[in-house]
Amino acid sequence: MRLAKLIILAICTMLVCLVQDTSAQPSLAERLGYPKDAKLLIVHADDLGMSHSVNIATIKAFETGLVNSGSIMVPCPWLSEIATYARANPQADLGLHLTLTSEWTSFRWGPVTSKDRVSSLLDKNGYFHLTESEAAAKADPKEVEMEIRAQIERARALGIQPTHLDSHMGTLYQNKALFETFLRVAREYKLPVRVAKTWFSRADFLPSTLKTDDVFIDRVLDINATVAPSDWAKFYTDAIKKLEPGVTEIVIHLAYDDAEMRGATHDHPDWGAAWRQRDLEFFTSDAFRQLLKDEKIKLITWRELSKLLQK
Amino acid sequence: MRLAKLIILAICTMLVCLVQDTSAQPSLAERLGYPKDAKLLIVHADDLGMSHSVNIATIKAFETGLVNSGSIMVPCPWLSEIATYARANPQADLGLHLTLTSEWTSFRWGPVTSKDRVSSLLDKNGYFHLTESEAAAKADPKEVEMEIRAQIERARALGIQPTHLDSHMGTLYQNKALFETFLRVAREYKLPVRVAKTWFSRADFLPSTLKTDDVFIDRVLDINATVAPSDWAKFYTDAIKKLEPGVTEIVIHLAYDDAEMRGATHDHPDWGAAWRQRDLEFFTSDAFRQLLKDEKIKLITWRELSKLLQK
């Protein structure tokens, strides 16, 4: 009994030491060369390649310098247009928005891989499943791995050199097997993935799968459907005013509220055409520029984070 | 020598009889139940499913009753939208615009069939080839057959009951092997294909491949890039005023000159966004309606033609 107590005490001591060691490690901000209390922000536009409207709105936002990162959906029909932009702008901070869902009912896409080889990823019509939960429930992780590798290789063949990876509709965070697959591929390519410390309480497999070598940011912010359209700017303004030190990514969805986007999102106002136009208006506004200045927020990119993995 | 002359004479007599028999057959107009001198016209919009702009412009034109037929590109991203229309409008005269090319550089699509099985149809990035000549030169007819069957079956699975078949960019008329493949599949489904008698002089394999049971129309009219934009209405007006008796199909391309179409066709003004808007304006105009009336032109559909094959 006395021996058991001693063993438990020893284990506890080791754990305390480990925790102290962890807290003693430099923060991500410090590893990037910034003060520990710096407020570092990535303003990230998802869904590039999905449609012309998304592409041209996001490129316009990149030109303001206020939106400084984005990720590309390789299986989507307008990939070629954004690949042309990527080749002409090699400094642009472009990652891949790995895609395993096709969520709009009038406008669909499917895999890069030959369909016969990834049948678990497909609905009865040969497109990706409509929702992330259906995709995650049906997807064979081996087929997921094949498809995400194919998306990365297709992007590279088109001259896109991705700086990071994330997952459209969060499909690759839906369960441990998918997240392990995602991380394995990302590590092989030495690319950081979108993972935030604030997500660790949501799913045990997130912290347990990550290694100390992996790069993960402090938090991800995004708007949601409970915010009234008239409160859009207020939501973002409040979030930015309350921004804590460390590395934050704000995830936005840009497009014009035009015929193409209204057609694609007609039965789904969440992340729809008007939503994306509101995001575009706020994140290209003088008010947002002033806010960054007033709050002493420094914009950083995934490219900076990726360099931590490539040392 | 005398015997040889007799044989030649006998063969010539048989050929004359055959020609007389053919000319004695009722014309297509008569087989459809119209007088031989009736001017019968199908006003046909190509490229449905390609983009939202094409879909909504063509649906608007269908609603006027002045454009009365169209064909759908099954591999394209907006197929689902036009399939919804087809299910809600089962009387609509919708065929399939069998697609083996992906001609726009910023906006691409690929096969319905699993890519591994149709590699001769694909460019290095896994999309269809850009041009009909490249597609025809590289395509293995067996893979073409597999893909066009897959397109027909995908359409049927989505509730589209095609009334006819044609070929995007004319790829399936590029050589005899492709045309034979096209006809074999069309005959099996008892569907008429876009073939005009006036094309017979272009390629010997067209008349030699057709059988008397096949349905082929008298002529196809379309505009071309030599017509100045300011002469658009004049070109169509003159063509319609000169319309000869028999069955004519006028092939048009409808869309709005909007951001989506300008993005898709930015480096290719022929069949581009402005071209399609001009077609839309003419073929939904009161002037066109009056012209049909003045010239005593009767609009007919491919559905009527298809019934000749289904007897």
mmCIF file with all atom_site columns, N, CA and C in Angstrom, chain A residues 120-153:
data_model
loop_
_atom_site.group_PDB
_atom_site.id
_atom_site.type_symbol
_atom_site.label_atom_id
_atom_site.label_alt_id
_atom_site.label_comp_id
_atom_site.label_asym_id
_atom_site.label_entity_id
_atom_site.label_seq_id
_atom_site.pdbx_PDB_ins_code
_atom_site.Cartn_x
_atom_site.Cartn_y
_atom_site.Cartn_z
_atom_site.occupancy
_atom_site.B_iso_or_equiv
_atom_site.pdbx_formal_charge
_atom_site.auth_seq_id
_atom_site.auth_comp_id
_atom_site.auth_asym_id
_atom_site.auth_atom_id
_atom_site.pdbx_PDB_model_num
ATOM 1   N N  . SER A 1 120 ? -16.935 5.365  -51.078 1.00 0.00 ? 120 SER A N  1
ATOM 2   C CA . SER A 1 120 ? -17.519 5.722  -49.772 1.00 0.00 ? 120 SER A CA 1
ATOM 3   C C  . SER A 1 120 ? -17.701 7.241  -49.626 1.00 0.00 ? 120 SER A C  1
ATOM 4   N N  . LEU A 1 121 ? -17.064 8.001  -50.488 1.00 0.00 ? 121 LEU A N  1
ATOM 5   C CA . LEU A 1 121 ? -17.159 9.467  -50.387 1.00 0.00 ? 121 LEU A CA 1
ATOM 6   C C  . LEU A 1 121 ? -18.314 10.032 -51.210 1.00 0.00 ? 121 LEU A C  1
ATOM 7   N N  . LEU A 1 122 ? -19.012 9.165  -51.944 1.00 0.00 ? 122 LEU A N  1
ATOM 8   C CA . LEU A 1 122 ? -19.969 9.644  -52.957 1.00 0.00 ? 122 LEU A CA 1
ATOM 9   C C  . LEU A 1 122 ? -21.417 9.355  -52.610 1.00 0.00 ? 122 LEU A C  1
ATOM 10  N N  . ASP A 1 123 ? -22.281 10.267 -53.051 1.00 0.00 ? 123 ASP A N  1
ATOM 11  C CA . ASP A 1 123 ? -23.711 9.985  -52.944 1.00 0.00 ? 123 ASP A CA 1
ATOM 12  C C  . ASP A 1 123 ? -24.140 9.157  -54.162 1.00 0.00 ? 123 ASP A C  1
ATOM 13  N N  . LYS A 1 124 ? -25.420 8.875  -54.258 1.00 0.00 ? 124 LYS A N  1
ATOM 14  C CA . LYS A 1 124 ? -25.880 7.960  -55.329 1.00 0.00 ? 124 LYS A CA 1
ATOM 15  C C  . LYS A 1 124 ? -25.676 8.559  -56.720 1.00 0.00 ? 124 LYS A C  1
ATOM 16  N N  . ASN A 1 125 ? -25.503 9.879  -56.805 1.00 0.00 ? 125 ASN A N  1
ATOM 17  C CA . ASN A 1 125 ? -25.298 10.506 -58.110 1.00 0.00 ? 125 ASN A CA 1
ATOM 18  C C  . ASN A 1 125 ? -23.829 10.766 -58.436 1.00 0.00 ? 125 ASN A C  1
ATOM 19  N N  . GLY A 1 126 ? -22.940 10.289 -57.577 1.00 0.00 ? 126 GLY A N  1
ATOM 20  C CA . GLY A 1 126 ? -21.517 10.434 -57.875 1.00 0.00 ? 126 GLY A CA 1
ATOM 21  C C  . GLY A 1 126 ? -20.910 11.739 -57.406 1.00 0.00 ? 126 GLY A C  1
ATOM 22  N N  . TYR A 1 127 ? -21.667 12.543 -56.652 1.00 0.00 ? 127 TYR A N  1
ATOM 23  C CA . TYR A 1 127 ? -21.117 13.758 -56.047 1.00 0.00 ? 127 TYR A CA 1
ATOM 24  C C  . TYR A 1 127 ? -20.709 13.448 -54.609 1.00 0.00 ? 127 TYR A C  1
ATOM 25  N N  . PHE A 1 128 ? -19.936 14.367 -54.004 1.00 0.00 ? 128 PHE A N  1
ATOM 26  C CA . PHE A 1 128 ? -19.689 14.240 -52.565 1.00 0.00 ? 128 PHE A CA 1
ATOM 27  C C  . PHE A 1 128 ? -21.019 14.342 -51.811 1.00 0.00 ? 128 PHE A C  1
ATOM 28  N N  . HIS A 1 129 ? -21.045 13.806 -50.614 1.00 0.00 ? 129 HIS A N  1
ATOM 29  C CA . HIS A 1 129 ? -22.244 13.905 -49.767 1.00 0.00 ? 129 HIS A CA 1
ATOM 30  C C  . HIS A 1 129 ? -22.559 15.379 -49.463 1.00 0.00 ? 129 HIS A C  1
ATOM 31  N N  . LEU A 1 130 ? -23.846 15.620 -49.133 1.00 0.00 ? 130 LEU A N  1
ATOM 32  C CA . LEU A 1 130 ? -24.294 16.995 -48.887 1.00 0.00 ? 130 LEU A CA 1
ATOM 33  C C  . LEU A 1 130 ? -23.787 17.563 -47.561 1.00 0.00 ? 130 LEU A C  1
ATOM 34  N N  . THR A 1 131 ? -23.652 16.714 -46.533 1.00 0.00 ? 131 THR A N  1
ATOM 35  C CA . THR A 1 131 ? -23.316 17.240 -45.206 1.00 0.00 ? 131 THR A CA 1
ATOM 36  C C  . THR A 1 131 ? -22.044 16.589 -44.666 1.00 0.00 ? 131 THR A C  1
ATOM 37  N N  . GLU A 1 132 ? -21.423 17.304 -43.726 1.00 0.00 ? 132 GLU A N  1
ATOM 38  C CA . GLU A 1 132 ? -20.187 16.800 -43.118 1.00 0.00 ? 132 GLU A CA 1
ATOM 39  C C  . GLU A 1 132 ? -20.470 15.578 -42.245 1.00 0.00 ? 132 GLU A C  1
ATOM 40  N N  . SER A 1 133 ? -21.668 15.527 -41.639 1.00 0.00 ? 133 SER A N  1
ATOM 41  C CA . SER A 1 133 ? -21.951 14.385 -40.774 1.00 0.00 ? 133 SER A CA 1
ATOM 42  C C  . SER A 1 133 ? -22.165 13.121 -41.611 1.00 0.00 ? 133 SER A C  1
ATOM 43  N N  . GLU A 1 134 ? -22.852 13.259 -42.753 1.00 0.00 ? 134 GLU A N  1
ATOM 44  C CA . GLU A 1 134 ? -23.034 12.111 -43.641 1.00 0.00 ? 134 GLU A CA 1
ATOM 45  C C  . GLU A 1 134 ? -21.680 11.675 -44.215 1.00 0.00 ? 134 GLU A C  1
ATOM 46  N N  . ALA A 1 135 ? -20.889 12.646 -44.633 1.00 0.00 ? 135 ALA A N  1
ATOM 47  C CA . ALA A 1 135 ? -19.568 12.330 -45.196 1.00 0.00 ? 135 ALA A CA 1
ATOM 48  C C  . ALA A 1 135 ? -18.735 11.568 -44.169 1.00 0.00 ? 135 ALA A C  1
ATOM 49  N N  . ALA A 1 136 ? -18.729 12.076 -42.922 1.00 0.00 ? 136 ALA A N  1
ATOM 50  C CA . ALA A 1 136 ? -17.891 11.452 -41.889 1.00 0.00 ? 136 ALA A CA 1
ATOM 51  C C  . ALA A 1 136 ? -18.399 10.059 -41.535 1.00 0.00 ? 136 ALA A C  1
ATOM 52  N N  . ALA A 1 137 ? -19.720 9.907  -41.523 1.00 0.00 ? 137 ALA A N  1
ATOM 53  C CA . ALA A 1 137 ? -20.291 8.603  -41.152 1.00 0.00 ? 137 ALA A CA 1
ATOM 54  C C  . ALA A 1 137 ? -19.982 7.542  -42.207 1.00 0.00 ? 137 ALA A C  1
ATOM 55  N N  . LYS A 1 138 ? -19.933 7.939  -43.464 1.00 0.00 ? 138 LYS A N  1
ATOM 56  C CA . LYS A 1 138 ? -19.789 6.951  -44.547 1.00 0.00 ? 138 LYS A CA 1
ATOM 57  C C  . LYS A 1 138 ? -18.359 6.794  -45.054 1.00 0.00 ? 138 LYS A C  1
ATOM 58  N N  . ALA A 1 139 ? -17.508 7.789  -44.810 1.00 0.00 ? 139 ALA A N  1
ATOM 59  C CA . ALA A 1 139 ? -16.193 7.802  -45.449 1.00 0.00 ? 139 ALA A CA 1
ATOM 60  C C  . ALA A 1 139 ? -15.266 6.746  -44.865 1.00 0.00 ? 139 ALA A C  1
ATOM 61  N N  . ASP A 1 140 ? -14.646 5.993  -45.754 1.00 0.00 ? 140 ASP A N  1
ATOM 62  C CA . ASP A 1 140 ? -13.563 5.079  -45.386 1.00 0.00 ? 140 ASP A CA 1
ATOM 63  C C  . ASP A 1 140 ? -12.281 5.933  -45.280 1.00 0.00 ? 140 ASP A C  1
ATOM 64  N N  . PRO A 1 141 ? -11.638 5.929  -44.100 1.00 0.00 ? 141 PRO A N  1
ATOM 65  C CA . PRO A 1 141 ? -10.450 6.807  -43.951 1.00 0.00 ? 141 PRO A CA 1
ATOM 66  C C  . PRO A 1 141 ? -9.375  6.564  -45.017 1.00 0.00 ? 141 PRO A C  1
ATOM 67  N N  . LYS A 1 142 ? -9.258  5.338  -45.498 1.00 0.00 ? 142 LYS A N  1
ATOM 68  C CA . LYS A 1 142 ? -8.254  5.078  -46.554 1.00 0.00 ? 142 LYS A CA 1
ATOM 69  C C  . LYS A 1 142 ? -8.616  5.836  -47.837 1.00 0.00 ? 142 LYS A C  1
ATOM 70  N N  . GLU A 1 143 ? -9.917  5.883  -48.127 1.00 0.00 ? 143 GLU A N  1
ATOM 71  C CA . GLU A 1 143 ? -10.355 6.612  -49.322 1.00 0.00 ? 143 GLU A CA 1
ATOM 72  C C  . GLU A 1 143 ? -10.219 8.122  -49.106 1.00 0.00 ? 143 GLU A C  1
ATOM 73  N N  . VAL A 1 144 ? -10.469 8.552  -47.869 1.00 0.00 ? 144 VAL A N  1
ATOM 74  C CA . VAL A 1 144 ? -10.263 9.966  -47.538 1.00 0.00 ? 144 VAL A CA 1
ATOM 75  C C  . VAL A 1 144 ? -8.801  10.332 -47.771 1.00 0.00 ? 144 VAL A C  1
ATOM 76  N N  . GLU A 1 145 ? -7.911  9.496  -47.313 1.00 0.00 ? 145 GLU A N  1
ATOM 77  C CA . GLU A 1 145 ? -6.483  9.781  -47.472 1.00 0.00 ? 145 GLU A CA 1
ATOM 78  C C  . GLU A 1 145 ? -6.123  9.873  -48.965 1.00 0.00 ? 145 GLU A C  1
ATOM 79  N N  . MET A 1 146 ? -6.647  8.927  -49.739 1.00 0.00 ? 146 MET A N  1
ATOM 80  C CA . MET A 1 146 ? -6.366  8.939  -51.182 1.00 0.00 ? 146 MET A CA 1
ATOM 81  C C  . MET A 1 146 ? -6.856  10.254 -51.807 1.00 0.00 ? 146 MET A C  1
ATOM 82  N N  . GLU A 1 147 ? -8.069  10.659 -51.428 1.00 0.00 ? 147 GLU A N  1
ATOM 83  C CA . GLU A 1 147 ? -8.663  11.859 -52.023 1.00 0.00 ? 147 GLU A CA 1
ATOM 84  C C  . GLU A 1 147 ? -7.943  13.133 -51.574 1.00 0.00 ? 147 GLU A C  1
ATOM 85  N N  . ILE A 1 148 ? -7.593  13.244 -50.305 1.00 0.00 ? 148 ILE A N  1
ATOM 86  C CA . ILE A 1 148 ? -6.942  14.502 -49.898 1.00 0.00 ? 148 ILE A CA 1
ATOM 87  C C  . ILE A 1 148 ? -5.522  14.583 -50.479 1.00 0.00 ? 148 ILE A C  1
ATOM 88  N N  . ARG A 1 149 ? -4.862  13.455 -50.594 1.00 0.00 ? 149 ARG A N  1
ATOM 89  C CA . ARG A 1 149 ? -3.560  13.466 -51.282 1.00 0.00 ? 149 ARG A CA 1
ATOM 90  C C  . ARG A 1 149 ? -3.742  13.892 -52.747 1.00 0.00 ? 149 ARG A C  1
ATOM 91  N N  . ALA A 1 150 ? -4.785  13.382 -53.390 1.00 0.00 ? 150 ALA A N  1
ATOM 92  C CA . ALA A 1 150 ? -5.040  13.729 -54.803 1.00 0.00 ? 150 ALA A CA 1
ATOM 93  C C  . ALA A 1 150 ? -5.327  15.226 -54.942 1.00 0.00 ? 150 ALA A C  1
ATOM 94  N N  . GLN A 1 151 ? -6.057  15.793 -53.964 1.00 0.00 ? 151 GLN A N  1
ATOM 95  C CA . GLN A 1 151 ? -6.349  17.233 -54.021 1.00 0.00 ? 151 GLN A CA 1
ATOM 96  C C  . GLN A 1 151 ? -5.058  18.048 -53.889 1.00 0.00 ? 151 GLN A C  1
ATOM 97  N N  . ILE A 1 152 ? -4.180  17.631 -52.993 1.00 0.00 ? 152 ILE A N  1
ATOM 98  C CA . ILE A 1 152 ? -2.908  18.349 -52.811 1.00 0.00 ? 152 ILE A CA 1
ATOM 99  C C  . ILE A 1 152 ? -2.064  18.233 -54.085 1.00 0.00 ? 152 ILE A C  1
ATOM 100 N N  . GLU A 1 153 ? -2.012  17.047 -54.641 1.00 0.00 ? 153 GLU A N  1
ATOM 101 C CA . GLU A 1 153 ? -1.191  16.853 -55.853 1.00 0.00 ? 153 GLU A CA 1
ATOM 102 C C  . GLU A 1 153 ? -1.777  17.594 -57.056 1.00 0.00 ? 153 GLU A C  1
#
